[in-house]
Amino acid sequence: MPKVEKISGGQVFIKSIGQHFSLGDRADVGEELAAYLCDERGDFAIVEELPEPADLTVDEDSDDLEDKTVDDLQDLAAEAEIGGRSKMNKDDLIEALRDEREE
């Protein structure tokens, strides 16, 4: 079941699932609804769930961080509540995430 995220526009109510969405809200939806929201409406995008930082070992985390996109790293930094993440480049995000996990 795909997970979608509201990526643009204002608040909407999706009647078929009875849920309000604001920018950044996510929900698991069926394939057909995901296609409608992403392809036809265009204000949603399918997102992949990242593993919780606590679920990764230090070795897995170190290896995986290098392979992630800046968007993925920013999501992890947001979960870790790292300040200034929106202004960080990939190397800065990796360093901040590693520092956070060592604490």
PDB file of C-alpha atoms in Angstrom:
ATOM      1  CA  MET A   1       0.000   0.000   0.000  1.00  0.00           C
ATOM      2  CA  PRO A   2       1.634   3.283  -1.054  1.00  0.00           C
ATOM      3  CA  LYS A   3       2.102   6.206   1.314  1.00  0.00           C
ATOM      4  CA  VAL A   4       1.348   9.660  -0.084  1.00  0.00           C
ATOM      5  CA  GLU A   5       2.325  13.105   1.164  1.00  0.00           C
ATOM      6  CA  LYS A   6       0.617  16.453   0.490  1.00  0.00           C
ATOM      7  CA  ILE A   7       3.321  18.475  -1.276  1.00  0.00           C
ATOM      8  CA  SER A   8       1.554  21.612  -2.500  1.00  0.00           C
ATOM      9  CA  GLY A   9      -1.545  23.728  -2.119  1.00  0.00           C
ATOM     10  CA  GLY A  10      -3.774  24.332   0.854  1.00  0.00           C
ATOM     11  CA  GLN A  11      -5.781  22.030   3.063  1.00  0.00           C
ATOM     12  CA  VAL A  12      -8.018  19.512   1.297  1.00  0.00           C
ATOM     13  CA  PHE A  13     -10.535  16.890   2.360  1.00  0.00           C
ATOM     14  CA  ILE A  14     -10.290  13.562   0.561  1.00  0.00           C
ATOM     15  CA  LYS A  15     -13.821  12.254   0.801  1.00  0.00           C
ATOM     16  CA  SER A  16     -13.058   8.634  -0.159  1.00  0.00           C
ATOM     17  CA  ILE A  17     -10.950   8.151   2.977  1.00  0.00           C
ATOM     18  CA  GLY A  18     -12.591  10.829   5.128  1.00  0.00           C
ATOM     19  CA  GLN A  19      -9.369  12.660   5.904  1.00  0.00           C
ATOM     20  CA  HIS A  20      -8.169  16.276   5.847  1.00  0.00           C
ATOM     21  CA  PHE A  21      -4.672  16.939   4.514  1.00  0.00           C
ATOM     22  CA  SER A  22      -2.416  19.943   5.010  1.00  0.00           C
ATOM     23  CA  LEU A  23       1.028  20.436   3.537  1.00  0.00           C
ATOM     24  CA  GLY A  24       3.333  17.628   4.725  1.00  0.00           C
ATOM     25  CA  ASP A  25       0.574  15.293   5.928  1.00  0.00           C
ATOM     26  CA  ARG A  26       0.993  11.632   4.977  1.00  0.00           C
ATOM     27  CA  ALA A  27      -1.329   8.641   4.724  1.00  0.00           C
ATOM     28  CA  ASP A  28      -1.377   5.072   3.449  1.00  0.00           C
ATOM     29  CA  VAL A  29      -3.815   4.795   0.540  1.00  0.00           C
ATOM     30  CA  GLY A  30      -4.746   2.264  -2.126  1.00  0.00           C
ATOM     31  CA  GLU A  31      -3.027   2.106  -5.507  1.00  0.00           C
ATOM     32  CA  GLU A  32      -5.912   3.750  -7.391  1.00  0.00           C
ATOM     33  CA  LEU A  33      -6.252   6.627  -4.934  1.00  0.00           C
ATOM     34  CA  ALA A  34      -2.482   7.170  -4.951  1.00  0.00           C
ATOM     35  CA  ALA A  35      -2.523   7.388  -8.750  1.00  0.00           C
ATOM     36  CA  TYR A  36      -5.401   9.887  -8.638  1.00  0.00           C
ATOM     37  CA  LEU A  37      -3.801  12.063  -5.946  1.00  0.00           C
ATOM     38  CA  CYS A  38      -0.340  12.084  -7.524  1.00  0.00           C
ATOM     39  CA  ASP A  39      -1.029  11.942 -11.254  1.00  0.00           C
ATOM     40  CA  GLU A  40      -4.379  13.672 -11.672  1.00  0.00           C
ATOM     41  CA  ARG A  41      -4.474  16.132  -8.760  1.00  0.00           C
ATOM     42  CA  GLY A  42      -0.727  16.653  -8.660  1.00  0.00           C
ATOM     43  CA  ASP A  43      -0.632  17.999  -5.099  1.00  0.00           C
ATOM     44  CA  PHE A  44       0.480  14.691  -3.563  1.00  0.00           C
ATOM     45  CA  ALA A  45       3.559  12.518  -4.067  1.00  0.00           C
ATOM     46  CA  ILE A  46       4.297   8.917  -3.189  1.00  0.00           C
ATOM     47  CA  VAL A  47       6.908   8.724  -0.432  1.00  0.00           C
ATOM     48  CA  GLU A  48       8.994   5.843   0.759  1.00  0.00           C
ATOM     49  CA  GLU A  49       9.190   5.142   4.441  1.00  0.00           C
ATOM     50  CA  LEU A  50      12.659   5.404   5.882  1.00  0.00           C
ATOM     51  CA  PRO A  51      13.624   3.108   8.724  1.00  0.00           C
ATOM     52  CA  GLU A  52      13.539   4.703  12.152  1.00  0.00           C
ATOM     53  CA  PRO A  53      17.040   5.877  13.117  1.00  0.00           C
ATOM     54  CA  ALA A  54      16.896   3.717  16.251  1.00  0.00           C
ATOM     55  CA  ASP A  55      16.287   0.647  14.058  1.00  0.00           C
ATOM     56  CA  LEU A  56      19.676   1.030  12.373  1.00  0.00           C
ATOM     57  CA  THR A  57      22.986  -0.034  13.820  1.00  0.00           C
ATOM     58  CA  VAL A  58      25.844   2.441  13.626  1.00  0.00           C
ATOM     59  CA  ASP A  59      27.510   0.438  10.838  1.00  0.00           C
ATOM     60  CA  GLU A  60      24.296   0.175   8.799  1.00  0.00           C
ATOM     61  CA  ASP A  61      23.614   3.845   9.353  1.00  0.00           C
ATOM     62  CA  SER A  62      27.090   4.961   8.310  1.00  0.00           C
ATOM     63  CA  ASP A  63      26.963   2.929   5.124  1.00  0.00           C
ATOM     64  CA  ASP A  64      23.390   3.871   4.272  1.00  0.00           C
ATOM     65  CA  LEU A  65      23.744   7.624   4.803  1.00  0.00           C
ATOM     66  CA  GLU A  66      26.183   7.954   1.918  1.00  0.00           C
ATOM     67  CA  ASP A  67      23.659   6.313  -0.429  1.00  0.00           C
ATOM     68  CA  LYS A  68      20.692   8.506   0.547  1.00  0.00           C
ATOM     69  CA  THR A  69      19.490  11.594  -1.289  1.00  0.00           C
ATOM     70  CA  VAL A  70      19.581  15.035   0.315  1.00  0.00           C
ATOM     71  CA  ASP A  71      15.778  14.845   0.705  1.00  0.00           C
ATOM     72  CA  ASP A  72      16.072  11.516   2.542  1.00  0.00           C
ATOM     73  CA  LEU A  73      18.818  12.923   4.768  1.00  0.00           C
ATOM     74  CA  GLN A  74      16.711  16.000   5.535  1.00  0.00           C
ATOM     75  CA  ASP A  75      13.818  13.717   6.531  1.00  0.00           C
ATOM     76  CA  LEU A  76      16.114  11.831   8.906  1.00  0.00           C
ATOM     77  CA  ALA A  77      17.460  15.126  10.261  1.00  0.00           C
ATOM     78  CA  ALA A  78      13.891  16.333  10.851  1.00  0.00           C
ATOM     79  CA  GLU A  79      13.096  13.142  12.778  1.00  0.00           C
ATOM     80  CA  ALA A  80      16.241  13.726  14.860  1.00  0.00           C
ATOM     81  CA  GLU A  81      15.197  17.384  15.342  1.00  0.00           C
ATOM     82  CA  ILE A  82      18.493  18.721  13.964  1.00  0.00           C
ATOM     83  CA  GLY A  83      18.331  22.493  13.613  1.00  0.00           C
ATOM     84  CA  GLY A  84      19.437  24.278  10.432  1.00  0.00           C
ATOM     85  CA  ARG A  85      18.977  21.168   8.302  1.00  0.00           C
ATOM     86  CA  SER A  86      17.308  23.033   5.430  1.00  0.00           C
ATOM     87  CA  LYS A  87      20.528  24.990   4.818  1.00  0.00           C
ATOM     88  CA  MET A  88      22.832  21.952   5.028  1.00  0.00           C
ATOM     89  CA  ASN A  89      24.390  20.189   2.064  1.00  0.00           C
ATOM     90  CA  LYS A  90      24.659  16.405   1.877  1.00  0.00           C
ATOM     91  CA  ASP A  91      28.002  16.183   3.700  1.00  0.00           C
ATOM     92  CA  ASP A  92      26.781  18.489   6.492  1.00  0.00           C
ATOM     93  CA  LEU A  93      23.605  16.435   6.916  1.00  0.00           C
ATOM     94  CA  ILE A  94      25.570  13.184   7.124  1.00  0.00           C
ATOM     95  CA  GLU A  95      27.935  14.679   9.705  1.00  0.00           C
ATOM     96  CA  ALA A  96      25.069  16.085  11.801  1.00  0.00           C
ATOM     97  CA  LEU A  97      23.191  12.771  11.700  1.00  0.00           C
ATOM     98  CA  ARG A  98      26.297  10.829  12.734  1.00  0.00           C
ATOM     99  CA  ASP A  99      26.995  13.294  15.551  1.00  0.00           C
ATOM    100  CA  GLU A 100      23.396  13.018  16.748  1.00  0.00           C
ATOM    101  CA  ARG A 101      23.532   9.225  16.824  1.00  0.00           C
ATOM    102  CA  GLU A 102      26.821   9.137  18.723  1.00  0.00           C
ATOM    103  CA  GLU A 103      25.322  11.160  21.584  1.00  0.00           C
TER     104      GLU A 103
END
